């Protein structure tokens, strides 16, 4: 009976993760199709500043205006890189959009009882993390790090508006099936770990300042929550964990979780994804311990 109940719980969590993520995936692949068919490399070159610092700040500004979760942003990021956007700027966009957009910040404000401090903590730490990551990537990686460099060269023969619209939907469908399989695998893993991992054990471990931050980051990774809803879960831990640990949960989980790790591994080279995860983990941990008591 226990095994049946566990499987039933895992199935419920799996379906809820998919339902939560699918709308953003659909939006992401549709925008990816629009970028592929209607945005040329020349347009990208004109829009993105040549200065590396300005290009990153420009990308963060675009992320603030973009309503997407950490899964839906992956296909858009891949398409932008394939179109010639610098890796550091594209990753800055990918990391900032799920955290710094108005809906996520407003949900954080509401979840923590109309607290502006949590909004500023989350937004400020996320902004610093993005800047640090972009700076490191600009020096370490000189190529686009995509697994498949040819993805930016499809459908360029279409010239009429009708052909481009058809190509946009065709590309979006292909992108959906390409990205969707990684979402399903990631959601299944997240559901299994949430079902069989004892949360009480993590809560016991995370009583110290450093350990509390690490545990909450691990919990956010395992739970794979959508960034629009994670603040309400984080607020439920207010009596157990420090503000620093809660902010670590809110920032790291919106940048990296199980489901988007699988998607990133399907999009980027493995070394790059592992480096990115390590840099984000160290940055979030260090900044939350340094600036938030």
CSV table of C-alpha atoms in Angstrom, one decimal:
chain,number,residue,atom,x,y,z
A,1,UNK,CA,0.0,0.0,0.0
A,2,UNK,CA,2.9,2.4,0.8
A,3,UNK,CA,4.5,1.8,-2.6
A,4,UNK,CA,1.2,2.4,-4.3
A,5,UNK,CA,0.7,5.7,-2.4
A,6,UNK,CA,4.2,6.8,-3.1
A,7,UNK,CA,3.8,6.2,-6.8
A,8,UNK,CA,0.5,8.0,-6.8
A,9,UNK,CA,2.1,10.9,-5.0
A,10,UNK,CA,5.0,10.9,-7.5
A,11,UNK,CA,2.5,10.9,-10.4
A,12,UNK,CA,0.6,13.8,-8.9
A,13,UNK,CA,3.8,15.9,-8.5
A,14,UNK,CA,5.0,14.9,-12.0
A,15,UNK,CA,1.7,16.1,-13.6
A,16,UNK,CA,1.6,19.3,-11.6
A,17,UNK,CA,5.2,20.2,-12.7
A,18,UNK,CA,4.2,19.6,-16.3
A,19,UNK,CA,1.0,21.6,-16.1
A,20,UNK,CA,2.9,24.4,-14.4
A,21,UNK,CA,5.7,24.4,-17.0
A,22,UNK,CA,3.9,23.7,-20.3
A,23,UNK,CA,2.4,27.2,-20.9
A,24,UNK,CA,5.8,28.8,-20.6
A,25,UNK,CA,7.4,26.1,-22.8
A,26,UNK,CA,4.8,26.8,-25.5
A,27,UNK,CA,5.3,30.5,-25.2
A,28,UNK,CA,9.1,30.0,-25.4
A,29,UNK,CA,9.1,27.8,-28.5
A,30,UNK,CA,6.7,30.2,-30.2
A,31,UNK,CA,8.9,33.1,-29.6
A,32,UNK,CA,11.9,31.0,-30.6
A,33,UNK,CA,10.1,30.4,-33.9
A,34,UNK,CA,9.4,34.1,-34.4
A,35,UNK,CA,13.1,34.9,-33.8
A,36,UNK,CA,14.2,32.2,-36.2
A,37,UNK,CA,12.0,33.4,-39.1
A,38,UNK,CA,11.6,37.2,-38.5
A,39,UNK,CA,14.8,38.3,-36.8
A,40,UNK,CA,18.0,38.2,-38.9
A,41,UNK,CA,21.6,38.2,-37.7
A,42,UNK,CA,21.9,41.7,-39.0
A,43,UNK,CA,19.0,42.9,-36.8
A,44,UNK,CA,20.6,41.3,-33.8
A,45,UNK,CA,23.9,42.9,-34.6
A,46,UNK,CA,22.2,46.3,-34.7
A,47,UNK,CA,20.2,45.9,-31.5
A,48,UNK,CA,22.9,44.4,-29.2
A,49,UNK,CA,25.6,46.9,-28.2
A,50,UNK,CA,29.2,46.0,-29.2
A,51,UNK,CA,30.5,46.8,-25.7
A,52,UNK,CA,30.5,43.5,-23.6
A,53,UNK,CA,29.3,45.3,-20.5
A,54,UNK,CA,26.5,47.2,-22.2
A,55,UNK,CA,25.4,44.1,-24.0
A,56,UNK,CA,25.0,42.3,-20.7
A,57,UNK,CA,23.1,45.2,-19.1
A,58,UNK,CA,20.9,45.4,-22.2
A,59,UNK,CA,20.2,41.7,-21.9
A,60,UNK,CA,19.2,42.0,-18.3
A,61,UNK,CA,16.9,44.9,-19.2
A,62,UNK,CA,15.3,42.7,-21.8
A,63,UNK,CA,14.9,39.9,-19.2
A,64,UNK,CA,13.1,42.3,-16.8
A,65,UNK,CA,10.5,42.9,-19.5
A,66,UNK,CA,10.2,39.3,-20.4
A,67,UNK,CA,7.6,37.1,-18.6
A,68,UNK,CA,9.1,33.6,-18.7
A,69,UNK,CA,10.1,30.8,-16.3
A,70,UNK,CA,13.5,29.0,-16.2
A,71,UNK,CA,12.3,26.4,-18.7
A,72,UNK,CA,10.5,28.5,-21.2
A,73,UNK,CA,13.5,30.8,-21.5
A,74,UNK,CA,15.9,28.0,-22.6
A,75,UNK,CA,14.7,27.6,-26.3
A,76,UNK,CA,14.7,31.4,-26.6
A,77,UNK,CA,18.2,31.6,-25.3
A,78,UNK,CA,19.4,28.9,-27.7
A,79,UNK,CA,17.8,30.7,-30.7
A,80,UNK,CA,19.4,34.0,-29.7
A,81,UNK,CA,22.8,32.5,-29.4
A,82,UNK,CA,22.4,30.7,-32.7
A,83,UNK,CA,21.5,34.1,-34.2
A,84,UNK,CA,24.7,35.7,-33.0
A,85,UNK,CA,24.0,37.1,-29.5
A,86,UNK,CA,27.2,36.9,-27.4
A,87,UNK,CA,27.1,33.9,-24.9
A,88,UNK,CA,27.5,36.2,-21.8
A,89,UNK,CA,24.6,38.4,-22.9
A,90,UNK,CA,22.3,35.5,-23.8
A,91,UNK,CA,23.0,33.7,-20.4
A,92,UNK,CA,22.4,37.0,-18.6
A,93,UNK,CA,19.0,37.2,-20.3
A,94,UNK,CA,18.3,33.6,-19.5
A,95,UNK,CA,19.1,34.0,-15.8
A,96,UNK,CA,17.5,37.3,-15.2
A,97,UNK,CA,14.1,36.8,-16.9
A,98,UNK,CA,12.7,34.2,-14.5
A,99,UNK,CA,13.6,36.3,-11.4
A,100,UNK,CA,13.6,40.0,-12.3
A,101,UNK,CA,10.3,40.2,-14.3
A,102,UNK,CA,7.5,42.2,-12.6
A,103,UNK,CA,5.2,39.2,-12.0
A,104,UNK,CA,7.8,37.2,-10.0
A,105,UNK,CA,8.8,40.3,-8.0
A,106,UNK,CA,5.2,41.1,-7.2
A,107,UNK,CA,4.4,37.5,-6.2
A,108,UNK,CA,7.4,37.7,-3.8
A,109,UNK,CA,6.0,40.9,-2.4
A,110,UNK,CA,2.6,39.3,-1.8
A,111,UNK,CA,3.9,36.0,-0.5
A,112,UNK,CA,6.0,37.6,2.2
A,113,UNK,CA,3.2,39.8,3.6
A,114,UNK,CA,3.8,42.9,1.5
A,115,UNK,CA,7.5,42.9,2.3
A,116,UNK,CA,9.6,45.1,0.1
A,117,UNK,CA,12.8,43.9,1.8
A,118,UNK,CA,12.4,40.4,0.3
A,119,UNK,CA,11.8,41.8,-3.1
A,120,UNK,CA,14.9,43.9,-2.9
A,121,UNK,CA,16.9,41.0,-1.5
A,122,UNK,CA,15.8,38.7,-4.2
A,123,UNK,CA,16.2,41.2,-7.1
A,124,UNK,CA,19.4,42.6,-5.8
A,125,UNK,CA,21.2,39.2,-5.2
A,126,UNK,CA,19.9,37.9,-8.6
A,127,UNK,CA,21.2,41.0,-10.4
A,128,UNK,CA,24.7,40.6,-8.8
A,129,UNK,CA,24.8,36.9,-9.6
A,130,UNK,CA,23.9,37.6,-13.2
A,131,UNK,CA,26.7,40.2,-13.5
A,132,UNK,CA,29.2,37.9,-11.9
A,133,UNK,CA,28.3,34.9,-14.2
A,134,UNK,CA,28.3,37.0,-17.3
A,135,UNK,CA,31.8,38.4,-16.4
A,136,UNK,CA,33.2,34.9,-15.8
A,137,UNK,CA,31.6,33.5,-19.0
A,138,UNK,CA,33.0,36.3,-21.2
A,139,UNK,CA,36.5,35.3,-20.2
A,140,UNK,CA,36.2,31.5,-20.0
A,141,UNK,CA,34.2,30.6,-23.1
A,142,UNK,CA,35.0,32.0,-26.5
A,143,UNK,CA,32.5,29.9,-28.5
A,144,UNK,CA,28.7,29.7,-28.3
A,145,UNK,CA,28.8,26.3,-26.4
A,146,UNK,CA,25.7,25.0,-28.2
A,147,UNK,CA,25.6,21.3,-28.9
A,148,UNK,CA,24.3,21.8,-32.4
A,149,UNK,CA,25.7,24.8,-34.2
A,150,UNK,CA,23.6,24.2,-37.3
A,151,UNK,CA,20.3,25.1,-35.7
A,152,UNK,CA,20.5,28.7,-36.7
A,153,UNK,CA,20.6,28.0,-40.4
A,154,UNK,CA,17.2,26.4,-41.1
A,155,UNK,CA,14.5,27.9,-43.2
A,156,UNK,CA,16.5,30.9,-44.5
A,157,UNK,CA,15.2,30.2,-48.0
A,158,UNK,CA,11.7,31.5,-47.1
A,159,UNK,CA,11.1,35.1,-48.2
A,160,UNK,CA,7.3,35.7,-48.3
A,161,UNK,CA,5.4,36.5,-45.2
A,162,UNK,CA,3.2,33.4,-45.6
A,163,UNK,CA,6.3,31.2,-45.9
A,164,UNK,CA,7.8,32.8,-42.8
A,165,UNK,CA,4.6,32.2,-40.8
A,166,UNK,CA,4.5,28.6,-41.9
A,167,UNK,CA,8.2,28.2,-41.1
A,168,UNK,CA,7.7,29.8,-37.7
A,169,UNK,CA,5.0,27.3,-36.7
A,170,UNK,CA,7.0,24.4,-38.2
A,171,UNK,CA,10.1,25.5,-36.2
A,172,UNK,CA,8.1,26.0,-33.0
A,173,UNK,CA,6.7,22.4,-33.3
A,174,UNK,CA,10.1,21.0,-33.8
A,175,UNK,CA,11.5,23.0,-31.0
A,176,UNK,CA,8.6,21.9,-28.7
A,177,UNK,CA,9.4,18.2,-29.3
A,178,UNK,CA,13.1,18.8,-29.0
A,179,UNK,CA,12.8,20.7,-25.6
A,180,UNK,CA,9.7,18.8,-24.4
A,181,UNK,CA,11.4,15.5,-24.0
A,182,UNK,CA,14.0,17.0,-21.6
A,183,UNK,CA,11.2,18.7,-19.7
A,184,UNK,CA,9.4,15.3,-19.2
A,185,UNK,CA,12.6,13.6,-18.0
A,186,UNK,CA,13.4,16.5,-15.7
A,187,UNK,CA,9.9,16.6,-14.2
A,188,UNK,CA,9.9,12.9,-13.7
A,189,UNK,CA,13.3,13.0,-11.8
A,190,UNK,CA,12.1,16.0,-9.7
A,191,UNK,CA,8.9,14.1,-8.8
A,192,UNK,CA,10.7,11.0,-7.9
A,193,UNK,CA,13.2,12.8,-5.7
A,194,UNK,CA,10.5,14.9,-4.0
A,195,UNK,CA,8.6,11.7,-3.3
A,196,UNK,CA,11.3,9.5,-1.9
A,197,UNK,CA,13.7,12.1,-0.3
A,198,UNK,CA,12.9,12.8,3.3
A,199,UNK,CA,12.4,16.6,3.6
A,200,UNK,CA,12.6,16.3,7.4
A,201,UNK,CA,16.2,15.1,7.1
A,202,UNK,CA,17.1,18.3,5.1
A,203,UNK,CA,15.4,20.4,7.7
A,204,UNK,CA,17.5,18.8,10.5
A,205,UNK,CA,20.7,19.4,8.6
A,206,UNK,CA,20.0,23.0,7.7
A,207,UNK,CA,20.0,24.6,11.2
A,208,UNK,CA,23.2,26.5,10.8
A,209,UNK,CA,23.7,29.6,8.8
A,210,UNK,CA,25.9,28.1,6.1
A,211,UNK,CA,24.1,24.7,6.1
A,212,UNK,CA,20.7,26.4,6.1
A,213,UNK,CA,21.5,28.2,2.8
A,214,UNK,CA,22.9,25.1,1.2
A,215,UNK,CA,19.9,23.0,2.3
A,216,UNK,CA,17.4,25.6,1.0
A,217,UNK,CA,19.3,25.8,-2.4
A,218,UNK,CA,19.2,22.0,-2.6
A,219,UNK,CA,15.5,22.0,-1.8
A,220,UNK,CA,14.8,24.6,-4.5
A,221,UNK,CA,16.7,22.5,-7.0
A,222,UNK,CA,14.8,19.3,-6.1
A,223,UNK,CA,11.4,20.9,-5.9
A,224,UNK,CA,11.7,22.5,-9.4
A,225,UNK,CA,9.1,25.1,-8.7
A,226,UNK,CA,8.0,27.7,-11.3
A,227,UNK,CA,9.5,31.1,-10.3
A,228,UNK,CA,6.0,32.7,-10.3
A,229,UNK,CA,5.0,30.5,-7.4
A,230,UNK,CA,8.2,29.6,-5.5
A,231,UNK,CA,7.9,32.6,-3.1
A,232,UNK,CA,4.7,31.2,-1.6
A,233,UNK,CA,6.5,28.0,-0.8
A,234,UNK,CA,9.6,29.8,0.5
A,235,UNK,CA,7.4,31.9,2.9
A,236,UNK,CA,6.2,28.7,4.5
A,237,UNK,CA,9.7,28.2,5.8
A,238,UNK,CA,10.0,31.5,7.5
A,239,UNK,CA,9.8,30.0,11.0
A,240,UNK,CA,12.4,27.4,10.2
A,241,UNK,CA,15.1,29.2,8.1
A,242,UNK,CA,16.8,32.5,8.1
A,243,UNK,CA,16.1,35.3,5.6
A,244,UNK,CA,19.5,34.5,4.0
A,245,UNK,CA,18.4,30.9,3.4
A,246,UNK,CA,15.1,31.9,2.0
A,247,UNK,CA,16.7,34.3,-0.5
A,248,UNK,CA,19.1,31.6,-1.5
A,249,UNK,CA,16.1,29.4,-2.2
A,250,UNK,CA,14.4,32.0,-4.3
A,251,UNK,CA,17.4,33.0,-6.4
A,252,UNK,CA,19.1,29.6,-7.0
A,253,UNK,CA,15.8,27.7,-7.7
A,254,UNK,CA,14.7,30.2,-10.3
A,255,UNK,CA,18.1,29.9,-12.1
A,256,UNK,CA,18.7,26.2,-11.8
A,257,UNK,CA,16.5,23.2,-11.0
A,258,UNK,CA,16.3,19.6,-12.1
A,259,UNK,CA,14.0,20.1,-15.0
A,260,UNK,CA,15.9,23.0,-16.6
A,261,UNK,CA,19.2,21.2,-15.9
A,262,UNK,CA,18.1,18.4,-18.2
A,263,UNK,CA,17.0,20.9,-20.8
A,264,UNK,CA,20.3,22.8,-20.6
A,265,UNK,CA,22.2,19.6,-21.0
A,266,UNK,CA,20.3,18.9,-24.1
A,267,UNK,CA,21.1,22.4,-25.5
A,268,UNK,CA,24.6,23.2,-24.3
A,269,UNK,CA,27.8,21.3,-23.9
A,270,UNK,CA,28.0,19.3,-20.6
A,271,UNK,CA,31.1,21.1,-19.4
A,272,UNK,CA,29.5,24.5,-19.9
A,273,UNK,CA,26.3,23.5,-18.0
A,274,UNK,CA,28.3,22.0,-15.1
A,275,UNK,CA,30.5,25.2,-14.9
A,276,UNK,CA,27.4,27.4,-15.0
A,277,UNK,CA,25.7,25.5,-12.2
A,278,UNK,CA,28.8,25.6,-10.0
A,279,UNK,CA,29.3,29.4,-10.6
A,280,UNK,CA,25.7,30.1,-9.8
A,281,UNK,CA,25.7,27.9,-6.7
A,282,UNK,CA,28.9,29.6,-5.3
A,283,UNK,CA,27.7,33.1,-6.2
A,284,UNK,CA,24.3,32.7,-4.6
A,285,UNK,CA,25.8,31.1,-1.5
A,286,UNK,CA,28.5,33.7,-1.1
A,287,UNK,CA,26.4,36.7,-1.8
A,288,UNK,CA,23.5,35.7,0.5
A,289,UNK,CA,25.9,34.9,3.4
A,290,UNK,CA,27.8,38.2,2.8
A,291,UNK,CA,24.9,40.6,2.4
A,292,UNK,CA,21.9,39.0,4.3
A,293,UNK,CA,21.9,38.1,8.0
